[in-house]
Amino acid sequence: MRMKQTVKKSGMIVWIVFLTLLVCVMSAAAISQAARANATETQWENTLRASLQEAVDTLRNVENDLSKLLITTDEAATRQELSAVALKSAACAQALSRLPIVATGVQNTLKFANQLSSYCVTALHSSVDLPEDLDERLAAFFTTCQSVNEELALVEAQMLAGELALTDVQKQTVPTEGLFGSIADDLLEYPAVIFDGPFSDGQAETTPKQTREDVSREQAEETVRSLGYSCPYTGLQEGAIPVYVFSDENATVQITRAGGLLYQILAANVPGEETIDEETAARTAQAFADALDRGTMRNVWREYGAGTVTFNFAPEENGVLYYPDLLKIKISLESGKVVSFEGRNYWVNHHERAPETPALTADEARARLKDGFAVETERLCVISSYQKEVLCREFFGTYRGMEYAVYFAASDGREVTSFRILSTETGKMVL
Amino acid sequence: MKRIFCVFLILATLCMTVSAASLSRGSRGDDVKALQTALKQRGFDPGAVDGIFGARTREAVIAFQKANNLTPDGVAGPKTLAALGLQTQSTGASSDVYLLARAVYAEARGEEYLGKVAVAAIVLNRVNDPGFPNSVSGVIYQPGAFDSVSDGQINLSPDEECIRAARDAFAGWDPTGGCLYYYNPKTATNKWMLSKPVLLTVGEHVFCR
């Protein structure tokens, strides 16, 4: 009996020791896990703080540079400062990109930094001379920059005082609306025309260069049916460019309300066995482009996709090719039919243009090419450069075994741009 | 010079290099030829070595993937290419397409094709908008921008349809008309996002500017 009790007692002791050990091990694991999570969170917080600090520092430098620009009269010095502002505000934008998107103020500050950077680049490249209203616009940017810096200083102070954790901002465990104070849309009150660089609001506005009358839903439907589509009307999409949408499980067709032009066709096109070759597809695309009744459309390049080839067309008028008005037609190599169409650039950029006579002859332009550049084709074209259309003499050719396209302004012969052309698995790619 | 030539020769013998991050149906060119040659050498028949990634090449890739315990999706991505002894040397554009396709797969794999292109277009619209980072990777990895980045789904391999959707968006197709945001109204809680006027609904997602 006593022995039985001793065994029972020792069994209990074993259990107690086991359970105690288990609790100890679990507690240790939990503490270790919490410590690891804490270390990770601290590391992430430090990364976010470093990004904010970098943004604050660079934007203070930008404000300083802008203040110097306000009194500079020498053109070379102005250009130098503009380059510095462009680089520093781009660096500021880069740092802000690493901060949580949830804070509206971050997004608006990022927008300001990107716009300032692009404006400076545009001002430097837009023409031979600096813009006439440069002073006025830089003054507007300077005022905004001062306000943004004041708000950033408050955030920085909160952060340094330990009152604000940026990880909490990301997790939205603190209110984000008031953060960054008044860095809101109304702070960025510069006119839209102040800026039209590569990342511009101007580009996002998608205002067409040609005014077009609105068409009715019925007229849009007529266009859809004439293209051979039977998909039903699903609604008017009030996006940046309002479009009537017709959609079913096979395709979605969009017709612009203004002008009633075919805007987009999109179909999933699951690839099957290819039954036609590329040249047959090219002829189908050309016929489709011609049927749109938009003048002479030239196939300028092509891109291979999954069982498809996409042909890019540009209109040609009086021997000049207009690249800004590009449209794309995708042909299925299985069915031989048009499966997709994209006409945004055409809708936005196409307008009646006054004919321009090139001052630079083809031979004069050719003489400007690098020695050893082997010309394959040459033609007159209009390209977009910093939101302006420039009539150019285009040369495709090779140099040291690499393919290039070089563009000289037909007015004064300056080199507007050049591209290196790479052959990739989906076609030619320009860099 | 001779030494450099020898090193080049050795490298060329050891492994062929392809320039794309992934090859899938519709891909063409020397990279596809290298892929077809490698498949043939390993006993998988891709048909003629013609540089066109068609149905037979896809079948051969799937067979190879099954035989090598890889995801049999018919896309010759980095893992498949590496298993075939082909090194990838991605061009900026091809790696951006692949990253975008991964984002589409993570965010919208259950959506119809239009919804996939729409999500891809949102990313590219953000790249072009001054309020967002200026690169595809910057937009996708912006903290808090996409849930699928936070929970790691961004690292899943995309399927063919998502790659096609990403390519279409890169080529300029944007069914959203310039939208910058989207959310699933069934699960979204962000008041600021929910206050934005909805311009388009595709499947489970609504799109707004």
XYZ file of C-alpha atoms in Angstrom:
640
model
C 0.000 0.000 0.000
C 2.795 2.368 1.020
C 4.813 1.327 -1.988
C 1.820 2.018 -4.214
C 1.520 5.499 -2.710
C 5.239 6.148 -3.244
C 4.937 5.114 -6.889
C 1.872 7.318 -7.309
C 3.690 10.236 -5.665
C 6.786 9.859 -7.793
C 4.585 9.613 -10.869
C 2.997 12.904 -9.949
C 6.408 14.457 -9.380
C 7.460 13.308 -12.852
C 4.336 14.862 -14.319
C 4.845 18.100 -12.400
C 8.484 18.277 -13.503
C 7.450 17.489 -17.075
C 4.703 20.078 -17.114
C 6.986 22.677 -15.494
C 9.638 21.959 -18.092
C 7.037 22.148 -20.850
C 5.791 25.502 -19.586
C 9.411 26.741 -19.327
C 10.242 25.573 -22.856
C 7.049 27.088 -24.293
C 7.624 30.341 -22.441
C 11.205 30.473 -23.683
C 10.017 29.808 -27.229
C 7.336 32.480 -26.939
C 9.839 34.989 -25.507
C 12.311 34.147 -28.255
C 9.593 34.464 -30.911
C 8.435 37.794 -29.460
C 12.043 39.028 -29.356
C 12.510 38.018 -33.000
C 9.265 39.710 -34.026
C 10.262 42.788 -32.048
C 13.697 42.839 -33.708
C 12.086 42.500 -37.153
C 9.620 45.286 -36.408
C 12.415 47.510 -35.073
C 14.480 46.805 -38.162
C 11.502 47.657 -40.407
C 10.790 50.809 -38.392
C 14.433 51.842 -38.776
C 14.284 51.260 -42.539
C 11.167 53.422 -42.806
C 12.737 56.115 -40.616
C 15.878 56.119 -42.742
C 13.709 56.618 -45.844
C 11.771 59.479 -44.250
C 14.958 61.111 -42.985
C 16.519 60.813 -46.456
C 13.426 62.394 -48.001
C 13.421 65.231 -45.469
C 17.129 65.940 -45.962
C 16.985 65.949 -49.757
C 13.866 68.119 -49.869
C 15.564 70.676 -47.593
C 18.439 70.748 -50.054
C 15.954 71.174 -52.889
C 14.384 74.159 -51.134
C 17.829 75.678 -50.753
C 18.652 75.093 -54.434
C 15.303 76.545 -55.507
C 15.954 79.660 -53.419
C 19.281 80.108 -55.233
C 17.583 79.619 -58.586
C 15.271 82.515 -57.800
C 18.164 85.010 -57.893
C 20.335 83.398 -60.573
C 20.587 85.375 -63.817
C 23.355 83.437 -65.544
C 21.959 80.781 -67.910
C 24.753 78.258 -67.375
C 24.346 78.523 -63.597
C 20.572 78.202 -63.956
C 20.963 75.028 -66.000
C 23.393 73.623 -63.452
C 20.997 74.331 -60.576
C 18.036 72.920 -62.502
C 19.978 69.684 -63.013
C 20.778 69.586 -59.300
C 17.115 70.137 -58.344
C 16.022 67.454 -60.820
C 18.434 64.914 -59.346
C 17.718 65.769 -55.708
C 13.953 65.786 -56.059
C 14.173 62.456 -57.915
C 16.218 61.104 -54.991
C 13.576 62.469 -52.598
C 10.856 60.716 -54.620
C 12.855 57.496 -54.476
C 13.082 57.709 -50.675
C 9.373 58.538 -50.350
C 8.519 55.516 -52.525
C 9.744 53.302 -49.710
C 7.247 54.739 -47.212
C 3.765 53.266 -46.616
C 1.275 54.289 -49.290
C -1.547 54.513 -46.709
C -0.526 58.012 -45.602
C -2.135 60.443 -48.075
C 0.509 63.044 -47.250
C 3.260 60.692 -48.371
C 1.564 60.284 -51.733
C 1.142 64.024 -52.227
C 4.740 64.732 -51.216
C 5.881 62.041 -53.627
C 3.745 63.637 -56.304
C 5.326 67.025 -55.628
C 8.878 65.608 -55.746
C 8.207 63.708 -58.975
C 6.616 66.714 -60.630
C 9.387 69.071 -59.615
C 12.029 66.654 -60.890
C 10.262 66.140 -64.192
C 9.555 69.856 -64.622
C 13.271 70.644 -64.276
C 14.192 67.953 -66.795
C 11.509 69.192 -69.167
C 12.654 72.815 -68.805
C 16.207 71.752 -69.644
C 15.191 69.725 -72.685
C 12.071 71.375 -74.041
C 13.878 73.732 -76.419
C 17.173 75.465 -77.063
C 16.246 78.335 -74.719
C 14.973 78.020 -71.175
C 11.207 78.610 -70.801
C 10.224 82.290 -70.592
C 8.091 81.811 -67.488
C 10.720 79.764 -65.660
C 11.103 82.306 -62.809
C 7.389 82.442 -62.126
C 7.054 78.693 -62.057
C 10.121 78.090 -59.947
C 8.745 80.618 -57.460
C 5.512 78.588 -57.265
C 7.488 75.386 -56.707
C 9.614 77.144 -54.062
C 6.520 78.243 -52.107
C 5.089 74.714 -52.223
C 8.453 73.234 -51.270
C 8.625 75.473 -48.189
C 5.177 74.359 -47.032
C 5.943 70.697 -47.664
C 9.190 71.004 -45.705
C 7.384 72.611 -42.771
C 4.967 69.686 -42.628
C 7.755 67.148 -43.011
C 9.628 68.826 -40.148
C 6.613 68.232 -37.889
C 6.473 64.558 -38.835
C 10.223 64.284 -38.321
C 9.926 65.891 -34.859
C 7.124 63.493 -33.865
C 9.202 60.575 -35.066
C 12.364 61.681 -33.261
C 10.396 62.314 -30.040
C 9.147 58.726 -30.178
C 5.546 59.848 -30.614
C 5.114 58.312 -34.032
C 6.065 54.869 -35.299
C 5.981 54.537 -39.082
C 5.224 50.817 -38.762
C 2.000 51.856 -36.968
C 1.226 54.113 -39.926
C 1.631 51.158 -42.282
C -0.527 48.926 -40.092
C -3.012 51.796 -39.848
C -3.147 51.428 -36.087
C -2.748 55.212 -35.855
C -4.901 57.739 -37.773
C -3.237 58.498 -41.107
C -5.522 61.232 -42.395
C -4.085 64.033 -40.250
C -0.552 62.839 -40.712
C 1.664 65.126 -42.761
C -0.828 67.863 -41.850
C -1.872 69.990 -44.762
C 0.220 68.284 -47.424
C -2.897 67.673 -49.375
C -4.089 68.243 -52.901
C -4.968 71.879 -52.220
C -1.335 72.569 -51.343
C -0.281 71.719 -54.858
C -2.006 74.649 -56.437
C 0.181 75.193 -59.442
C -1.515 75.343 -62.803
C -1.702 72.126 -64.793
C 0.298 73.646 -67.620
C 3.204 74.287 -65.281
C 4.329 70.762 -65.832
C 4.199 68.416 -68.736
C 7.070 65.999 -68.241
C 7.175 62.249 -68.520
C 5.308 61.656 -65.248
C 2.916 64.526 -65.658
C -0.651 65.056 -64.666
C -0.947 66.476 -68.178
C -0.269 63.043 -69.581
C -2.771 61.484 -67.190
C -5.436 64.028 -68.152
C -5.650 62.554 -71.637
C -7.171 65.673 -73.118
C -7.510 65.042 -76.848
C -5.796 67.424 -79.237
C -8.846 67.402 -81.451
C -12.357 68.298 -80.315
C -14.887 65.642 -81.258
C -18.662 65.647 -80.991
C -20.253 63.202 -78.539
C -22.030 60.236 -80.102
C -25.015 58.385 -78.702
C -24.981 54.872 -77.309
C -26.919 53.729 -80.394
C -24.300 55.185 -82.733
C -21.572 53.467 -80.716
C -23.500 50.206 -80.930
C -23.709 50.582 -84.693
C -19.923 50.855 -84.865
C -19.521 47.738 -82.730
C -21.888 45.756 -84.954
C -20.144 46.995 -88.098
C -16.927 45.523 -86.742
C -18.618 42.137 -86.501
C -19.091 41.995 -82.720
C -22.378 40.992 -81.114
C -21.492 41.698 -77.480
C -24.219 43.594 -75.586
C -23.930 47.112 -74.170
C -22.841 47.007 -70.513
C -22.506 50.685 -69.617
C -20.772 54.014 -70.019
C -17.364 54.030 -68.333
C -16.682 57.532 -67.009
C -12.904 57.181 -66.814
C -10.284 59.652 -67.951
C -11.651 59.013 -71.437
C -15.399 58.198 -71.300
C -16.207 55.103 -73.341
C -19.271 53.036 -74.163
C -18.530 49.445 -73.167
C -19.892 46.369 -74.943
C -18.907 43.094 -73.387
C -19.523 39.363 -73.261
C -17.443 36.317 -72.373
C -15.561 36.502 -75.689
C -14.546 40.143 -75.927
C -14.871 43.645 -74.547
C -15.209 46.490 -77.053
C -14.945 50.157 -76.056
C -16.101 53.078 -78.199
C -15.218 56.653 -77.221
C -18.190 58.850 -76.369
C -16.429 61.804 -77.975
C -16.065 61.031 -81.650
C -17.409 57.476 -81.488
C -14.020 55.991 -82.386
C -13.036 52.412 -81.713
C -10.930 52.723 -78.558
C -10.173 49.182 -77.409
C -10.972 45.571 -78.102
C -9.762 43.050 -75.568
C -10.145 39.287 -75.790
C -8.486 36.567 -73.735
C -7.539 34.534 -76.832
C -6.418 31.211 -75.391
C -3.696 30.143 -77.825
C -4.375 27.173 -80.077
C -2.680 25.587 -83.066
C -1.287 28.227 -85.417
C -2.929 28.031 -88.819
C -1.721 31.217 -90.510
C 1.706 32.764 -90.914
C 2.792 36.230 -89.865
C 2.486 37.741 -93.313
C -1.130 36.626 -93.627
C -1.719 38.118 -90.178
C -0.038 41.351 -91.330
C -2.404 41.588 -94.309
C -5.440 41.062 -92.018
C -4.204 43.777 -89.658
C -3.589 46.163 -92.557
C -7.093 45.529 -93.911
C -8.579 46.206 -90.457
C -6.548 49.426 -90.111
C -7.637 50.583 -93.577
C -11.284 49.803 -92.811
C -11.195 52.200 -89.862
C -11.050 54.976 -92.426
C -8.331 56.924 -90.654
C -6.218 57.686 -93.713
C -3.055 55.867 -94.755
C -1.887 53.659 -91.911
C 1.635 52.216 -92.032
C 2.675 49.111 -90.128
C 5.781 50.291 -88.260
C 6.689 47.323 -86.078
C 5.353 44.087 -84.689
C 5.446 42.173 -81.439
C 4.944 38.451 -80.881
C 2.684 37.181 -78.125
C 1.116 33.879 -77.191
C -0.243 32.664 -80.528
C -0.655 36.249 -81.643
C 1.189 39.031 -83.429
C 0.534 42.662 -82.505
C 1.013 45.137 -85.340
C 1.656 48.792 -84.589
C 0.320 51.283 -87.111
C 1.102 54.970 -87.505
C -0.725 57.323 -89.875
C 1.204 58.771 -92.792
C 0.350 62.126 -94.338
C 2.308 63.847 -97.123
C 5.207 61.447 -96.677
C 5.461 62.095 -92.916
C 4.892 59.303 -90.405
C 3.146 60.352 -87.149
C 4.402 58.175 -84.292
C 2.355 59.926 -81.557
C -0.864 58.597 -83.178
C 0.094 54.951 -82.897
C -2.553 52.238 -82.751
C -2.182 48.497 -82.206
C -3.959 45.571 -83.820
C -3.488 42.048 -82.515
C -4.135 39.072 -84.757
C -4.625 35.472 -83.614
C -2.379 33.078 -85.514
C -4.967 30.357 -84.904
C -8.168 32.013 -86.117
C -6.528 34.664 -88.305
C -8.907 37.224 -86.798
C -8.440 40.493 -84.944
C -8.492 39.676 -81.229
C -7.465 43.000 -79.738
C -7.213 46.649 -80.663
C -5.738 49.614 -78.787
C -6.319 53.181 -79.936
C -5.675 55.458 -76.948
C -2.688 57.269 -78.474
C -4.560 57.857 -81.707
C -7.620 59.220 -79.907
C -5.579 61.571 -77.707
C -2.943 62.767 -80.176
C -4.440 62.686 -83.646
C -5.422 66.095 -85.011
C -5.133 68.129 -88.155
C -1.569 69.335 -88.434
C -0.199 72.148 -90.528
C 2.282 70.789 -93.065
C 5.867 71.629 -92.097
C 8.712 71.916 -94.573
C 11.948 70.396 -93.302
C 14.839 72.866 -93.358
C 17.329 70.034 -93.052
C 17.819 67.899 -96.147
C 18.231 64.141 -95.889
C 21.897 64.468 -96.927
C 22.555 67.150 -94.312
C 20.978 64.949 -91.646
C 22.916 61.915 -92.846
C 26.142 63.906 -92.501
C 25.384 64.340 -88.798
C 25.432 60.605 -88.144
C 28.407 59.073 -86.382
C 31.160 57.890 -88.769
C 30.643 54.209 -89.388
C 26.854 54.271 -88.853
C 25.421 52.103 -91.627
C 22.017 53.511 -92.651
C 19.350 50.964 -93.519
C 16.285 53.213 -93.838
C 15.595 56.928 -93.652
C 12.300 58.800 -93.480
C 10.528 61.910 -92.231
C 8.477 61.451 -89.099
C 6.961 63.285 -86.176
C 7.865 62.101 -82.685
C 6.910 63.300 -79.196
C 9.730 64.835 -77.221
C 8.939 66.245 -73.793
C 5.273 66.626 -74.719
C 6.022 68.525 -77.905
C 5.785 67.160 -81.408
C 8.994 67.451 -83.395
C 9.383 66.815 -87.127
C 12.467 64.644 -87.476
C 14.601 62.837 -89.977
C 14.721 59.257 -88.752
C 17.586 56.886 -89.508
C 17.495 53.177 -88.761
C 20.847 51.456 -89.022
C 23.713 49.696 -87.328
C 26.821 50.842 -85.541
C 29.440 48.411 -84.205
C 27.013 45.553 -84.803
C 24.244 47.123 -82.729
C 20.944 48.399 -84.120
C 19.901 52.002 -83.553
C 17.264 54.565 -84.514
C 18.486 58.186 -84.531
C 16.274 61.278 -84.817
C 17.450 64.739 -85.959
C 15.125 67.764 -85.765
C 14.217 68.683 -89.333
C 14.170 72.367 -88.374
C 17.685 72.844 -87.016
C 19.418 69.450 -87.174
C 19.828 68.937 -83.420
C 19.739 65.315 -82.300
C 16.365 64.959 -80.576
C 16.775 61.388 -79.389
C 18.162 57.986 -80.254
C 17.162 54.453 -79.390
C 19.092 51.245 -79.187
C 17.058 48.393 -80.648
C 17.301 44.965 -79.069
C 15.904 41.743 -80.458
C 13.984 39.945 -77.727
C 11.818 36.862 -77.610
C 8.764 38.998 -78.269
C 10.127 41.122 -81.074
C 12.224 44.280 -81.303
C 12.570 46.338 -78.152
C 13.701 49.952 -78.106
C 15.763 51.283 -75.209
C 42.784 38.394 -75.849
C 43.413 34.695 -76.280
C 42.657 34.078 -72.617
C 39.382 35.961 -72.891
C 38.470 33.906 -75.952
C 39.231 30.659 -74.088
C 37.092 31.722 -71.117
C 34.267 32.598 -73.516
C 34.593 29.247 -75.261
C 34.484 27.367 -71.948
C 31.446 29.288 -70.804
C 29.727 28.717 -74.107
C 30.397 25.008 -73.847
C 29.220 24.735 -70.269
C 25.969 26.538 -70.593
C 23.916 28.423 -73.096
C 22.511 31.739 -72.040
C 19.012 32.927 -72.736
C 18.107 36.544 -72.387
C 14.557 36.192 -71.147
C 13.421 35.738 -67.545
C 10.779 33.288 -68.777
C 9.621 31.798 -72.050
C 6.039 30.868 -72.721
C 3.685 30.193 -75.580
C 4.132 32.893 -78.188
C 7.788 33.571 -77.380
C 10.063 33.525 -80.385
C 13.689 33.800 -81.315
C 17.057 32.363 -80.393
C 16.098 31.885 -76.746
C 13.285 29.556 -77.778
C 15.676 27.708 -80.101
C 18.034 27.198 -77.162
C 15.115 25.928 -75.074
C 13.944 23.548 -77.833
C 17.476 22.233 -78.332
C 17.892 21.603 -74.607
C 14.540 19.798 -74.429
C 15.438 17.636 -77.411
C 18.810 16.746 -75.897
C 16.989 15.498 -72.800
C 14.526 13.352 -74.744
C 11.515 15.664 -74.725
C 10.183 16.387 -78.202
C 9.324 20.052 -78.843
C 8.849 19.475 -82.598
C 11.042 21.402 -84.997
C 13.755 23.628 -83.544
C 12.277 26.691 -85.214
C 12.425 29.300 -82.461
C 8.647 29.386 -82.070
C 7.183 28.437 -78.685
C 4.052 26.687 -79.917
C 1.796 23.932 -78.590
C 4.379 21.156 -79.000
C 7.092 23.105 -77.226
C 4.639 23.788 -74.411
C 3.810 20.067 -74.140
C 7.512 19.227 -74.050
C 8.100 21.824 -71.326
C 5.216 20.386 -69.256
C 6.564 16.852 -69.685
C 10.012 18.014 -68.636
C 8.585 19.868 -65.632
C 6.620 16.787 -64.512
C 9.701 14.582 -64.856
C 11.715 17.026 -62.755
C 9.173 17.741 -60.003
C 8.656 21.304 -61.196
C 5.266 23.031 -61.393
C 3.887 21.759 -64.749
C 2.599 25.120 -66.025
C 4.155 25.098 -69.482
C 6.082 28.279 -68.761
C 9.857 27.987 -68.933
C 10.622 30.257 -66.002
C 13.938 30.636 -64.176
C 13.640 27.259 -62.347
C 12.775 25.294 -65.487
C 15.451 27.032 -67.527
C 17.998 26.359 -64.782
C 16.966 22.684 -64.664
C 17.580 22.544 -68.403
C 21.042 24.021 -67.919
C 20.061 27.322 -69.465
C 21.123 30.437 -67.642
C 18.748 33.357 -67.563
C 20.002 36.835 -68.190
C 16.893 38.933 -68.048
C 16.499 42.149 -69.941
C 14.831 44.921 -67.975
C 11.613 44.601 -69.926
C 11.225 40.839 -69.675
C 11.844 40.823 -65.929
C 9.325 43.647 -65.501
C 6.721 41.656 -67.451
C 7.403 38.623 -65.288
C 7.176 40.640 -62.053
C 3.947 42.239 -63.253
C 2.581 38.795 -64.164
C 3.412 37.606 -60.641
C 1.508 40.556 -59.189
C -1.468 39.768 -61.437
C -1.386 36.097 -60.415
C -1.156 36.987 -56.725
C -3.881 39.621 -56.860
C -6.312 38.412 -59.515
C -5.756 34.780 -60.502
C -9.438 34.009 -59.926
C -10.603 36.852 -62.136
C -11.582 36.749 -65.805
C -8.989 37.867 -68.369
C -10.290 41.441 -68.489
C -9.888 41.684 -64.700
C -6.310 40.443 -64.926
C -5.361 43.012 -67.572
C -7.114 45.675 -65.481
C -5.000 44.867 -62.410
C -1.820 44.921 -64.524
C -2.899 48.263 -65.991
C -3.378 49.717 -62.487
C 0.276 48.977 -61.724
C 1.426 50.627 -64.967
C -0.910 53.620 -64.475
C 0.724 54.121 -61.100
C 4.199 54.008 -62.678
C 3.089 56.880 -64.935
C 1.433 58.861 -62.147
C 3.558 61.322 -60.133
C 1.953 60.228 -56.867
C 3.561 56.801 -57.072
C 7.034 55.284 -57.542
C 8.501 55.448 -61.027
C 9.137 51.782 -61.701
C 7.137 48.556 -61.846
C 9.063 47.072 -58.934
C 8.762 50.344 -56.967
C 4.974 50.326 -57.353
C 4.532 46.627 -56.596
C 6.774 46.632 -53.535
C 5.610 49.998 -52.162
C 4.813 49.281 -48.491
C 1.113 48.736 -47.979
C 0.259 48.904 -51.676
C -0.717 45.281 -52.269
C -1.785 42.660 -49.711
C -0.286 39.902 -51.814
C 3.167 41.436 -51.318
C 2.705 41.566 -47.550
C 1.567 37.936 -47.330
C 4.169 36.581 -49.754
C 1.805 35.482 -52.538
C 3.749 37.730 -54.890
C 6.415 35.008 -54.958
C 4.116 32.404 -56.552
C 4.841 31.488 -60.168
C 2.368 33.084 -62.575
C 0.429 31.023 -65.107
C 0.350 31.640 -68.856
C -2.798 33.753 -68.764
C -1.300 36.152 -66.215
C 1.818 36.494 -68.362
C -0.387 37.287 -71.370
C -2.334 39.827 -69.319
C 0.886 41.503 -68.176
C 2.149 41.640 -71.769
C -1.126 43.158 -72.961
C -0.973 45.832 -70.271
C 2.637 46.599 -71.183
C 1.600 46.894 -74.824
C -0.860 49.638 -73.837
C -4.168 47.873 -73.124
C -5.899 49.521 -70.186
C -9.545 48.536 -69.723
C -9.789 50.768 -66.637
C -9.494 54.098 -68.441
C -6.593 55.312 -66.285
C -7.704 54.068 -62.846
C -5.162 54.039 -60.017
C -6.884 51.957 -57.339
C -8.954 48.827 -57.024
C -10.352 46.818 -54.170
C -12.671 43.972 -53.371
C -15.777 45.587 -51.831
C -16.496 42.414 -49.866
C -13.245 42.585 -47.961
C -12.026 46.212 -48.151
C -12.102 48.237 -44.926
C -10.074 51.337 -45.812
C -12.526 54.258 -45.526
C -10.451 56.525 -47.742
C -10.434 53.936 -50.518
C -14.134 53.179 -50.105
C -14.946 56.903 -50.469
C -13.564 57.035 -54.011
C -16.123 56.971 -56.846
C -16.210 53.599 -58.587
C -15.638 53.779 -62.339
C -15.610 50.143 -63.283
C -16.461 46.743 -61.845
C -14.827 43.609 -63.170
C -15.518 40.365 -61.329
C -14.745 40.784 -57.642
C -12.884 44.065 -58.048
C -14.038 47.661 -58.363
C -11.723 50.234 -59.929
C -11.402 53.935 -59.152
C -9.132 56.935 -59.712
